[in-house]
XYZ file of C-alpha atoms in Angstrom:
636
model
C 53.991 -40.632 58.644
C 54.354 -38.413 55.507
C 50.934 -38.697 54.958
C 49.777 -37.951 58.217
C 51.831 -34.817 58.590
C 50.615 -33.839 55.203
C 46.749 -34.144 56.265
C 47.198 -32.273 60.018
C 48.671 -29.307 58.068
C 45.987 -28.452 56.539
C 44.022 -25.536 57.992
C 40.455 -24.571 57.110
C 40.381 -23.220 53.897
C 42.429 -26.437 52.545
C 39.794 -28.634 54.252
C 36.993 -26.588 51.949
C 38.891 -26.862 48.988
C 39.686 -30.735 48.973
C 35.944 -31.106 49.847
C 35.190 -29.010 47.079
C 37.251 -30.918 44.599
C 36.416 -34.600 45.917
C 32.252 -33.095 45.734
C 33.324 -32.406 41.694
C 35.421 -34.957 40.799
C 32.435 -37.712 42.095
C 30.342 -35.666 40.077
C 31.938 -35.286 37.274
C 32.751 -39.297 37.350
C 29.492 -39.880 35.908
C 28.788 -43.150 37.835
C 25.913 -44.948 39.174
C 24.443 -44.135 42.560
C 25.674 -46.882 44.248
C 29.664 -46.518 43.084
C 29.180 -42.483 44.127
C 28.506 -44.220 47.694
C 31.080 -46.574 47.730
C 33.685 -43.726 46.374
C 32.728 -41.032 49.010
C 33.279 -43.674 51.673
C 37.307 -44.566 50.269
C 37.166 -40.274 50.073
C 35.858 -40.468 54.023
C 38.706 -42.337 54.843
C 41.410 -40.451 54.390
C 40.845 -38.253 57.329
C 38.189 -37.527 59.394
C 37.516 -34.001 58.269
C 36.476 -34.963 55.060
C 34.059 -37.177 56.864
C 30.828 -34.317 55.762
C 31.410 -34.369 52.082
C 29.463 -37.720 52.543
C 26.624 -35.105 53.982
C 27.290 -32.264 51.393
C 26.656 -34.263 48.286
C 23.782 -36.369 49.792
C 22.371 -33.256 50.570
C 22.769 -31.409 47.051
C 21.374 -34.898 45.155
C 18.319 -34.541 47.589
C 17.825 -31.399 46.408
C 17.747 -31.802 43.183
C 15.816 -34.920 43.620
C 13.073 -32.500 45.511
C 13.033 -30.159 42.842
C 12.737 -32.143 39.668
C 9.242 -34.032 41.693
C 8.034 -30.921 42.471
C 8.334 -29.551 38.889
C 7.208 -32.992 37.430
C 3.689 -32.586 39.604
C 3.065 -29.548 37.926
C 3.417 -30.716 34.725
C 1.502 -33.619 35.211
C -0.655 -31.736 36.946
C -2.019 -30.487 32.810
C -2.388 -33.721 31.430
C -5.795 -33.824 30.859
C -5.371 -37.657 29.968
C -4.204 -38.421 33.374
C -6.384 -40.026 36.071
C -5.069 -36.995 38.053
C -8.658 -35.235 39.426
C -6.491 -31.775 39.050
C -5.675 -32.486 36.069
C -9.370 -31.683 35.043
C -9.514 -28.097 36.009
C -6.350 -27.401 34.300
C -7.206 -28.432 30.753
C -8.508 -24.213 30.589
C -7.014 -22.358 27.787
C -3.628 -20.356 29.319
C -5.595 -17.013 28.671
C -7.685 -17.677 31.221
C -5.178 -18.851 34.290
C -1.915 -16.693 33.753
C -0.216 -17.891 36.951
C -0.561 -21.409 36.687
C 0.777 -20.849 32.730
C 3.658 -18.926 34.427
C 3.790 -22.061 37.136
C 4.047 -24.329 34.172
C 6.816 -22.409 32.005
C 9.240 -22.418 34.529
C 8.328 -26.151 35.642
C 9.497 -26.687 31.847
C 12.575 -24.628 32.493
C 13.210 -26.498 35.777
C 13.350 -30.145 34.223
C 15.327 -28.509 31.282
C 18.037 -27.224 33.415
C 18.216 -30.553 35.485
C 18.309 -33.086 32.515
C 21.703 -31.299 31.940
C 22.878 -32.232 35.252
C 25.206 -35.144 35.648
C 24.105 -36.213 38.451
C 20.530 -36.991 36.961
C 21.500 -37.848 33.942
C 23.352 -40.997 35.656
C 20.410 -42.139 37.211
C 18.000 -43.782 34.443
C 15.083 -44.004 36.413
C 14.684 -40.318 37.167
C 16.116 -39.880 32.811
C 13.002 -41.409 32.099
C 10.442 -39.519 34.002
C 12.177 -36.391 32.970
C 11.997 -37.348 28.984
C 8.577 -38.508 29.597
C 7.598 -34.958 31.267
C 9.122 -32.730 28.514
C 7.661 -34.968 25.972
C 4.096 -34.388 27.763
C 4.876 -30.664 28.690
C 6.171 -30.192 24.649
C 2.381 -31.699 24.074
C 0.599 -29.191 26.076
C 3.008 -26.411 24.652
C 2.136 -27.648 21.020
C -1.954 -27.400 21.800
C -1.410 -24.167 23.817
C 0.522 -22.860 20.609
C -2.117 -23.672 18.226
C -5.072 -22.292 20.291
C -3.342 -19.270 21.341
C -2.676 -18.448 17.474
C -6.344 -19.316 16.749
C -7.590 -16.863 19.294
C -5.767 -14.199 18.893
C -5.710 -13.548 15.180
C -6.694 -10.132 14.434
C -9.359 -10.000 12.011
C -8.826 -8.201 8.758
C -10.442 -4.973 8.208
C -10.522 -4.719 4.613
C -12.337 -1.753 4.438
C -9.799 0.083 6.077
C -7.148 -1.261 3.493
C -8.585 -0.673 0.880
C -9.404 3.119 1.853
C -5.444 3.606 2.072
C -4.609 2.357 -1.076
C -7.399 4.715 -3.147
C -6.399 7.675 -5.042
C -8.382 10.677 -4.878
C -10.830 10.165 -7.442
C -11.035 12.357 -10.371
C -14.781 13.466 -10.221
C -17.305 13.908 -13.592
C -19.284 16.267 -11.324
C -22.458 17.214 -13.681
C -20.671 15.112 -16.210
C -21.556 11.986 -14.735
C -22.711 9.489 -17.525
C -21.182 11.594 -20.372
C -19.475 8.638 -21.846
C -20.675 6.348 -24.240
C -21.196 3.132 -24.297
C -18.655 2.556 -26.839
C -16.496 3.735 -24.245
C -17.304 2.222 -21.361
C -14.577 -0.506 -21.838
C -11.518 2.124 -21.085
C -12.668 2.685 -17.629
C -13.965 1.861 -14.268
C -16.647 4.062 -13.018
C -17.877 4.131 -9.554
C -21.758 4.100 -10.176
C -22.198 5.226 -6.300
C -19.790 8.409 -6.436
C -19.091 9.117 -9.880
C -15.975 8.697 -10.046
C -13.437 7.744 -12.679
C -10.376 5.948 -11.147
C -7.457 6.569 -12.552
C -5.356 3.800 -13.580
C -2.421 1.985 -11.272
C -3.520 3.809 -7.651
C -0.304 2.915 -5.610
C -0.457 2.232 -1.558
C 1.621 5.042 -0.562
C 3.344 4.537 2.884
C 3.571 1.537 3.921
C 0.810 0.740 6.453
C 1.643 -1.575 9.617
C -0.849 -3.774 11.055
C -0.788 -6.288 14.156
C -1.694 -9.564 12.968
C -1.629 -10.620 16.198
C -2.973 -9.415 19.628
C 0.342 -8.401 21.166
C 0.314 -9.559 24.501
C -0.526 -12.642 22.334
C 2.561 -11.988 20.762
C 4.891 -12.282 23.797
C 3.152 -15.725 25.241
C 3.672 -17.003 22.067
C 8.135 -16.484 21.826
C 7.679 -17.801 25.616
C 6.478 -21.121 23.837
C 8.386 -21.127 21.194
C 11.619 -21.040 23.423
C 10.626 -23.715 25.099
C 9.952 -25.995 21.979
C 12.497 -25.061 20.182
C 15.021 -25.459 23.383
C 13.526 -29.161 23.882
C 14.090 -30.378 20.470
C 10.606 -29.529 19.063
C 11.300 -27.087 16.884
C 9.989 -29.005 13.723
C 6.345 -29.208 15.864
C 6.734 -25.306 16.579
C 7.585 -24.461 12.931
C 4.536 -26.951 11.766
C 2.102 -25.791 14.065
C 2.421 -21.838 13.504
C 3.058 -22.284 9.902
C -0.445 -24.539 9.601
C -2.429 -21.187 11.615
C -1.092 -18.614 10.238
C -1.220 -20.136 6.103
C -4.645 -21.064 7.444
C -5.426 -17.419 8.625
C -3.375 -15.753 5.091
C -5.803 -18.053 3.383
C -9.471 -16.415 4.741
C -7.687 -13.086 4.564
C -7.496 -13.902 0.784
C -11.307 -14.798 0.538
C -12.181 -11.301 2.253
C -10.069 -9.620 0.058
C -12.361 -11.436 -2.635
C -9.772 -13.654 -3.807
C -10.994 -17.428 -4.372
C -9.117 -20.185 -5.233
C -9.297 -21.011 -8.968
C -7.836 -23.479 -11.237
C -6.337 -21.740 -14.631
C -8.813 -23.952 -16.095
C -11.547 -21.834 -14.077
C -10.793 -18.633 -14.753
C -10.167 -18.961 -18.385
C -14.019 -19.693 -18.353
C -15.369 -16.723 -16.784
C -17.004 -14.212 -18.468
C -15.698 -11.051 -18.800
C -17.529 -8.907 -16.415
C -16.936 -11.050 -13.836
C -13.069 -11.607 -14.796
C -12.831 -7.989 -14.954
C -13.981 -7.707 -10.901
C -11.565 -10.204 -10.109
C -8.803 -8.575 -11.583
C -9.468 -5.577 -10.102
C -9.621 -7.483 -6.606
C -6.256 -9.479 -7.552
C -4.649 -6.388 -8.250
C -5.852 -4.532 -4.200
C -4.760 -8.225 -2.915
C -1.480 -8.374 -3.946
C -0.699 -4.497 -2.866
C -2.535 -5.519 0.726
C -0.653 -9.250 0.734
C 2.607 -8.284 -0.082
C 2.803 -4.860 1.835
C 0.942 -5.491 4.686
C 0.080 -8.745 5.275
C 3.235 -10.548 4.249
C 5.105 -7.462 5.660
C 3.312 -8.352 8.840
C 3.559 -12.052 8.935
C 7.429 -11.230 8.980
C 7.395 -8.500 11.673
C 5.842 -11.961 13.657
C 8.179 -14.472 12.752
C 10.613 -11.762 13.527
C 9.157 -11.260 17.610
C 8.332 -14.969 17.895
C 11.336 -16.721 16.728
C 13.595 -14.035 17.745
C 17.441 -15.395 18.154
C 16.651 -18.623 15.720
C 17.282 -16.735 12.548
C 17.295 -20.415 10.342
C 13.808 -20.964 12.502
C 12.285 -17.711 11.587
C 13.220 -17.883 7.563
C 11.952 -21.517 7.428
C 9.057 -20.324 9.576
C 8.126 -17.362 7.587
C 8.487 -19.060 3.719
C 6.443 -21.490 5.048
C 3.536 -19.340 6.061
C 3.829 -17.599 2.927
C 3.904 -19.997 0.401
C 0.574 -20.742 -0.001
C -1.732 -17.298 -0.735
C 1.801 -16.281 -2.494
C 1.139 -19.073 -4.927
C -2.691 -18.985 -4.838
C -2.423 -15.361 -6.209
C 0.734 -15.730 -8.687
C -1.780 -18.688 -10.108
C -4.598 -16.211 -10.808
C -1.976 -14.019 -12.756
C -0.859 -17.117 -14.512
C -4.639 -17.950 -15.876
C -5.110 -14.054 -17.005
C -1.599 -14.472 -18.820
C -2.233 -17.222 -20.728
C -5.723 -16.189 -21.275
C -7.709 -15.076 -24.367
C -6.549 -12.125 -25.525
C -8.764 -8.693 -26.340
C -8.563 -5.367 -25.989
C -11.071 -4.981 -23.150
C -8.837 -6.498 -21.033
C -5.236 -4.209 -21.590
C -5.631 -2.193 -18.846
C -6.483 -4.813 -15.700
C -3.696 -6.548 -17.764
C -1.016 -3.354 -17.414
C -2.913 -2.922 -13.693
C -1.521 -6.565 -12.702
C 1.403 -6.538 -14.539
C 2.569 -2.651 -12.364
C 1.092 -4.127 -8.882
C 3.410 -7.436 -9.390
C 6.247 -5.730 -10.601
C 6.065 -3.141 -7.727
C 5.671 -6.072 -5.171
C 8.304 -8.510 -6.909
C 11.082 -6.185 -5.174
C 9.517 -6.574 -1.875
C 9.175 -10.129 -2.080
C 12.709 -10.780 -3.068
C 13.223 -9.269 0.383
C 11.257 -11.354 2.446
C 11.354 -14.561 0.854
C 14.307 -16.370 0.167
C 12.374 -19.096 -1.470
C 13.884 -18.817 -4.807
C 11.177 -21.122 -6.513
C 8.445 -18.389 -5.477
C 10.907 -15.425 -6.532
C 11.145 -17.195 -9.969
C 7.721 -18.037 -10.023
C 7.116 -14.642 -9.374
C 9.250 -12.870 -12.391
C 7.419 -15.860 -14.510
C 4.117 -14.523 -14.277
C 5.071 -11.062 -14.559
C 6.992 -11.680 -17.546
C 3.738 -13.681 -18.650
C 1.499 -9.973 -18.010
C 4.126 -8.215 -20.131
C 3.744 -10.476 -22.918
C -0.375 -10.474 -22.627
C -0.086 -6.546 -22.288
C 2.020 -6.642 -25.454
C -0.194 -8.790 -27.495
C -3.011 -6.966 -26.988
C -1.515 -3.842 -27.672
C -2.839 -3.802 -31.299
C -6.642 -4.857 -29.973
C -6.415 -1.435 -27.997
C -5.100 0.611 -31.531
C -8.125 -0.592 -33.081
C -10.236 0.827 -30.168
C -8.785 4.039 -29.758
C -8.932 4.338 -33.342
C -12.637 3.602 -33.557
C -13.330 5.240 -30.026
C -16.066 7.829 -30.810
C -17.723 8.864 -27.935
C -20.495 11.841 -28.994
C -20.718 13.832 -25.725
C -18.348 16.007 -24.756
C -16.765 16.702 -21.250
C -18.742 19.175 -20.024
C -16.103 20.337 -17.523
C -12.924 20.670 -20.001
C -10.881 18.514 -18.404
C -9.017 15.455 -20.002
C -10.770 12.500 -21.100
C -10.394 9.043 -20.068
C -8.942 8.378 -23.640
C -5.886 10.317 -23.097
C -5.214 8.939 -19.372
C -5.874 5.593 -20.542
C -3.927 6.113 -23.918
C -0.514 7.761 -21.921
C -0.832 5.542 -18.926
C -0.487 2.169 -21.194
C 2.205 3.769 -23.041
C 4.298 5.019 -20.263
C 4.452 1.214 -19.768
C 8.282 0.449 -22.168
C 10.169 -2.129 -20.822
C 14.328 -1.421 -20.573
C 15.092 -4.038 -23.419
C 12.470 -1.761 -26.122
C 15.742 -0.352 -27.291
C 14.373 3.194 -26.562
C 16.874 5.934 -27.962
C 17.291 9.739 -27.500
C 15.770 10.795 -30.830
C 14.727 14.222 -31.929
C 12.569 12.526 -34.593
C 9.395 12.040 -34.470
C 10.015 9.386 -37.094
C 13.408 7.635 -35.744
C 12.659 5.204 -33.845
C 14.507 1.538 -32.998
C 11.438 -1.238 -32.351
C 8.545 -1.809 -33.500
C 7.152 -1.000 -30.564
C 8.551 2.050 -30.253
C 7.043 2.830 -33.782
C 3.710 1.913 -32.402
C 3.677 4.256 -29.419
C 4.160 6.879 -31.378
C 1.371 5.815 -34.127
C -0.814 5.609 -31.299
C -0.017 8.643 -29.762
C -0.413 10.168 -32.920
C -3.669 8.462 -33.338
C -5.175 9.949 -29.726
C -4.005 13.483 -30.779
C -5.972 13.118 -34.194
C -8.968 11.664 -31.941
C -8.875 14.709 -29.341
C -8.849 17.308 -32.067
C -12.180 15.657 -33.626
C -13.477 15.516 -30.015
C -12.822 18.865 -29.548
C -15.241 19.975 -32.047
C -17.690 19.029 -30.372
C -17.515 21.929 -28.273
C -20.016 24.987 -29.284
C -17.896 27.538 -26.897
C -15.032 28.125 -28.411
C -13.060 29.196 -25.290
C -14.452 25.435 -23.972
C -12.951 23.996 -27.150
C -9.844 25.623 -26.157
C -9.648 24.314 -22.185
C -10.155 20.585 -23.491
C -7.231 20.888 -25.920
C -5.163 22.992 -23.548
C -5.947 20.327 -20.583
C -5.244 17.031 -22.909
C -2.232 18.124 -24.417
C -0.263 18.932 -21.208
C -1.115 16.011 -19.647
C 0.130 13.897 -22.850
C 3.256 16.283 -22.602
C 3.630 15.712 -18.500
C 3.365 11.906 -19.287
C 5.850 12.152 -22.154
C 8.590 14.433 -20.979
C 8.135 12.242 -16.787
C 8.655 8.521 -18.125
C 10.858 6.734 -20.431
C 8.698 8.327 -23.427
C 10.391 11.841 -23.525
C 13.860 9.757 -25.275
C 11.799 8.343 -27.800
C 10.154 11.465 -28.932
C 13.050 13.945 -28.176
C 12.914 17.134 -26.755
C 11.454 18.793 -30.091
C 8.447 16.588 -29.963
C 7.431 18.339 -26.153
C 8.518 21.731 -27.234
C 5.919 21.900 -30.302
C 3.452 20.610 -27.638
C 4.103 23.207 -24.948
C 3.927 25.831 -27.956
C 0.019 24.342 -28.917
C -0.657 24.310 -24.792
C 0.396 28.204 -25.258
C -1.500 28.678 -28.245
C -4.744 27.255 -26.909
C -4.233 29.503 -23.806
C -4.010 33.021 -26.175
C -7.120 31.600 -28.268
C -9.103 31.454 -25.114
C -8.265 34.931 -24.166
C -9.406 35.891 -26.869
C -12.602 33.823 -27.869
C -13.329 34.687 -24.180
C -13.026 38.008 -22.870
C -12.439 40.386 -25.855
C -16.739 41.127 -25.199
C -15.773 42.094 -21.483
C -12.031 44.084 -22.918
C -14.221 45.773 -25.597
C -16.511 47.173 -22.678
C -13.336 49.001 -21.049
C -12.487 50.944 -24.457
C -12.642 54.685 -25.060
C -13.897 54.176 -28.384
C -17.708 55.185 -28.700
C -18.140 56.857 -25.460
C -17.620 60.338 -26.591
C -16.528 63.639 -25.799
C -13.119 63.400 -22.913
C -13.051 61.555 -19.539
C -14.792 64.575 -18.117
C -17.459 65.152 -20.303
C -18.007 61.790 -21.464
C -22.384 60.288 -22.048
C -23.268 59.089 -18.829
C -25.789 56.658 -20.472
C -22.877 55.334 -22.241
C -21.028 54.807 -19.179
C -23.811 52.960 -17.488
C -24.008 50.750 -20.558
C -20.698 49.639 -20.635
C -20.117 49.305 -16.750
C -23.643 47.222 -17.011
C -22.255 45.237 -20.481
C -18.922 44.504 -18.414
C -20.450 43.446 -15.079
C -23.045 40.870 -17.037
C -20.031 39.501 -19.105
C -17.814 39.028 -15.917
C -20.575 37.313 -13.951
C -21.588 34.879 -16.729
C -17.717 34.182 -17.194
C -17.653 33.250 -13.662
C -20.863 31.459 -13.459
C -19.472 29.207 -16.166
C -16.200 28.550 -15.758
C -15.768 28.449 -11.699
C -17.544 25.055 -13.428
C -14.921 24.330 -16.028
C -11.512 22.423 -15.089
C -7.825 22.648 -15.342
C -6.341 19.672 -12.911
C -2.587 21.133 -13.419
C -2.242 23.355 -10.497
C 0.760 25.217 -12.001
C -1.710 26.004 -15.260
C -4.540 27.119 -13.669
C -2.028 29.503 -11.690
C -0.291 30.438 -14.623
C -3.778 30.818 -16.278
C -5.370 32.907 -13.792
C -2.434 35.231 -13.733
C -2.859 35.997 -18.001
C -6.090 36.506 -17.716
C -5.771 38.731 -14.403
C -2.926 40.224 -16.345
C -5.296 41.200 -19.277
C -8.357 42.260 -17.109
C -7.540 43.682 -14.108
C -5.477 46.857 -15.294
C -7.572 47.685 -18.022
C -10.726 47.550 -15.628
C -8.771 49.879 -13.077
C -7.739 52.139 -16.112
C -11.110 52.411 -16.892
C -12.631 53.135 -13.594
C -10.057 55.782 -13.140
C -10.988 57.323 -15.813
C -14.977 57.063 -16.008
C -15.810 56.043 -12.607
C -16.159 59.027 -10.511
C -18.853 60.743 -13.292
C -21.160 57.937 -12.460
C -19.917 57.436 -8.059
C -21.503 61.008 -7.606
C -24.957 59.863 -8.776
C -27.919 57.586 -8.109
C -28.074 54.153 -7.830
C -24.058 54.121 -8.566
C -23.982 50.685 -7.499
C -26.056 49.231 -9.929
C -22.819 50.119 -12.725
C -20.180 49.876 -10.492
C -20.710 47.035 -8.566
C -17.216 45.963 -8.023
C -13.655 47.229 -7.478
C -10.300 45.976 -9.161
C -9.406 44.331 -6.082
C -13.028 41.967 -6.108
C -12.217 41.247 -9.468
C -8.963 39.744 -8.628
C -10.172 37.895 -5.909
C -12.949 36.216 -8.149
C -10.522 35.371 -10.875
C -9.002 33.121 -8.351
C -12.769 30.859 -8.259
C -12.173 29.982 -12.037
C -11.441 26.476 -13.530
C -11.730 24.705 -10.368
C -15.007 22.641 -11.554
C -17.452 23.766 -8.992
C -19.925 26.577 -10.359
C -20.714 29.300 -8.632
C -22.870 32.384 -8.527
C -21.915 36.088 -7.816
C -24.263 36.734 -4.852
C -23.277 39.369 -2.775
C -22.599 41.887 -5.335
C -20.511 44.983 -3.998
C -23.234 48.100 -4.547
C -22.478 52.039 -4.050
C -25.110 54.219 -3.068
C -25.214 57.945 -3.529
């Protein structure tokens, strides 16, 4: 009887909840089909109302049932090995039939979810056909994978990467083929443009380039969900890592980078060496910036919320054209060394040692970070021991032809941008001796410092202008005293050494004042004109305003075509000599100018006011000639 009165009491929101727990506690029982039956039954008979539980949970297995067939046709439905005759017009790449991609992804996601379920899970028939449909959907995922990497690999455009990472080139203009051939092993001139390159050209900001279409891009992480989520994640890893070292690897070859045993490149001749240094040296700026930089970004968006996935992933990929290149350093490291080769040497040894920091940030390989420091600690050493070949050469560099523009010769940027080049552990002190010094290497910066100074002053003399002579010293001493006093240099030769400089840099400057203009200064004298500003020979006059004007206009003619590449110099330049002219011309015309303004052909003498003057000063040392063409004339 206590039963019964217990089961009559309970109203309709007891009867749901006692179905509700008798529906989860068969579920949850984990038992065979046929003891769920046999259970629900004993369940059944403890009152009639609980009767349609029988009902409820047939109905919910049917439904499942229903929906793990229908999303096992559709996966079957893309085996292109089945005897299916659908199956043939699904074996098109996913590009080109989006829905039935989408229809597949969340047939995937459908069997996922249900192989969780308890109630499938407990049946082994239906385990099977579900392991067997992931395992064939995980197949199709895998090829899908590949081919969508394959196709949508953006191809490299070297060109364009290249363009970003050149420095504005510092022009020969008419001097074009000035140097020697003696010196044609301290630089690399461009035989299209004319251009000298100057040493170590860096990439600037850091570029950002889609390796990847990026619709690509999100197809891809759908995939890779799915793998990874199934237990494939070793395929997924595997499969993108193959592509994309694949892909890294022809990026190499059209960045001119072969492979090459050390064996092989020990055994090419110089020329040739010297090209593929030169290409090394753009690959690793492009590889480790940009490409690498890139391949991360992807790793990044495709294995998003795996974080062990995406470093295993990524150092993977990377591995390969990271070691292929470090290889190539290796070979030049242990190579023959000679003095030719000192500056591709210091080239590769700045380019790895401003990508080694980089690296260490992406890859947490520490084998490839070591092998890394190993061959940049190899270029040091090479760099070092060759460091007496290049004394020898600038010593016995003697090129005959001056350049014609003023500006500073290869020599010095060559000479200051190797020794700008200390390492931390050369011991450098603060000296204000130019004899004090703590290494022998620090000893032999300064000897060959010393050395390109002695050089410049012979090459100076080659000069017939003397006010030329003066630019090329003035020019090639400040930069020498820019390099000195901006890098580690300005310790070891103290602040005495630059201050004696920056006095010769002034020195030069008042010698070309006066080697220069003292003709055109002499024309704006009283002396030898006669009789007082009122009275004074007209012919005279009009020989001096004629001397002046021809003096002026050869000066400009000249040296619009001479150069001073320090900005601040040239100013500071302009503004002596303005300082010199300018007021003694106005003086002068103030004077003297209105006895000849008042006659004929005026403008013949006084073809130009103080003002034009000081706009034309600003034309000078910018190494483009020009001519005075449209001469300001007065007429009576």
């Amino acid at each position: 009887m206590g039963t019964t009165t217990t089961t009559t009491s309970l109203d309709a929101g007891g009867e749901d909840r006692v179905m509700a727990a008798a529906q989860q506690i068969v579920k949850s029982l984990n038992t065979a089909k046929e003891v769920r039956e046999d259970m629900l039954l004993i369940f059944s008979s403890f009152d009639n109302r609980l009767s349609n539980i029988t009902n409820l949970i047939k109905k919910d297995s049917d439904s499942t049932g229903v929906r793990f067939d229908a999303a096992e046709k559709v996966i079957l439905r893309w085996d292109s090995s089945s005897s299916n005759p659908d199956a043939s017009r699904h074996s098109l790449p996913w590009e080109d039939s989006p829905h039935e991609a989408a229809e597949f992804l969340s047939a995937v996601d459908e069997i996922l979810k249900l192989v969780v379920d308890v109630s499938i899970r407990s049946d082994n028939e239906t385990m099977d056909r579900a392991e067997a449909a992931v395992q064939l959907a995980m197949s199709r995922l895998e090829d899908e994978f590949r081919l969508i990497l394959i196709r949508n690999t953006v191809p490299l455009d070297a060109e364009g990467l290249y363009g970003s990472i050149r420095r504005v080139s510092l022009s020969f203009a008419a001097n074009e083929g000035e140097i020697d051939e003696e010196f044609e092993s301290f630089g690399e001139v461009d035989s299209v443009r004319g251009c000298f390159h100057e040493r170590g050209a860096s990439l600037g900001d850091d570029l950002c380039v889609d390796l990847i279409n990026a619709d690509a891009a999100v197809e891809l992480k759908e995939i890779a969900d799915r793998m990874i989520r199934s237990g494939y994640e070793k395929e997924c890893v595997q499969t993108y890592s193959n592509v994309r070292r694949d892909a890294l690897d022809e990026y190499l070859v059209i960045l001119g980078v072969e492979k090459s045993s050390i064996e092989e490149v020990q055994k090419i001749d110089w020329k040739a060496l010297d090209e593929k240094m030169k290409k090394w040296i753009q690959a690793i700026k492009i590889t480790i910036r940009v490409l690498l930089s890139g391949e991360k970004r992807l790793c990044d968006q495709i294995f998003n919320g795996f974080d062990s996935i995406k470093v295993i992933c990524f150092s993977e990929t990377a591995k390969g054209c990271v070691m292929q290149l470090l290889n190539f350093g290796e070979a030049v490291a242990i190579g023959k060394r000679s003095s030719e080769k000192l500056f591709r040497i210091l080239d590769m040894y700045d380019v790895l040692a401003d990508a080694l920091l980089d690296l260490e940030m992406m890859i947490t390989d520490e084998f490839l970070c070591s092998e890394a420091k190993g061959v940049l600690s190899g270029l040091g050493d090479a760099a070092k021991g060759t460091f007496e070949e290049f004394e020898n050469a600038v010593k016995s560099e003697a090129s005959k032809k001056p350049m014609q523009n003023g500006e500073i010769h290869p020599l010095t940027r060559y000479v200051m941008n190797y020794s700008d080049e200390d390492e931390e552990d050369d011991g450098l002190q603060s000296e204000d001796s130019e004899l004090e010094t703590t290494t022998p290497f620090a000893k032999r910066l300064l000897l060959l410092i010393s050395s390109l100074e002695s050089n410049l002053e012979e090459k100076s003399k080659l000069y017939e202008d003397g006010a030329l002579h003066c630019i090329f010293l003035m020019n090639n001493i400040l930069y020498i005293v820019q390099k000195v006093k901006d890098s580690e240099l300005g310790k070891l030769l103290g602040d005495n050494w630059v201050r004696k400089r920056r006095g010769q840099v002034r020195q030069y400057a008042t010698s070309y004042l006066r080697a220069c203009w003292m003709k055109a200064l002499y024309c704006l004298k009283d002396e030898g004109i006669g009789g007082s500003s009122n009275n004074a020979s007209k012919v005279t006059l009009k020989e001096r305003f004629k001397t002046f004007n021809a003096c002026f206009e050869e000066i400009y003619r000249i040296q619009t075509g001479w150069k001073v590449p320090d900005p601040q110099l040239r100013e500071e330049f302009r503004i002596s000599i303005s300082e010199k002219v300018i007021p003694a011309y106005r003086s002068f015309m103030g004077r003297f100018g209105s006895q000849l303004e008042s006659g004929r052909n005026s403008g013949k003498y006084i073809k130009y006011t103080p003002e034009d003057l000081e706009n034309y000063l600003l034309d000078l040392f910018e190494g483009s000639p020009l001519i005075l063409h449209h001469m300001r004339r007065k007429n009576s």
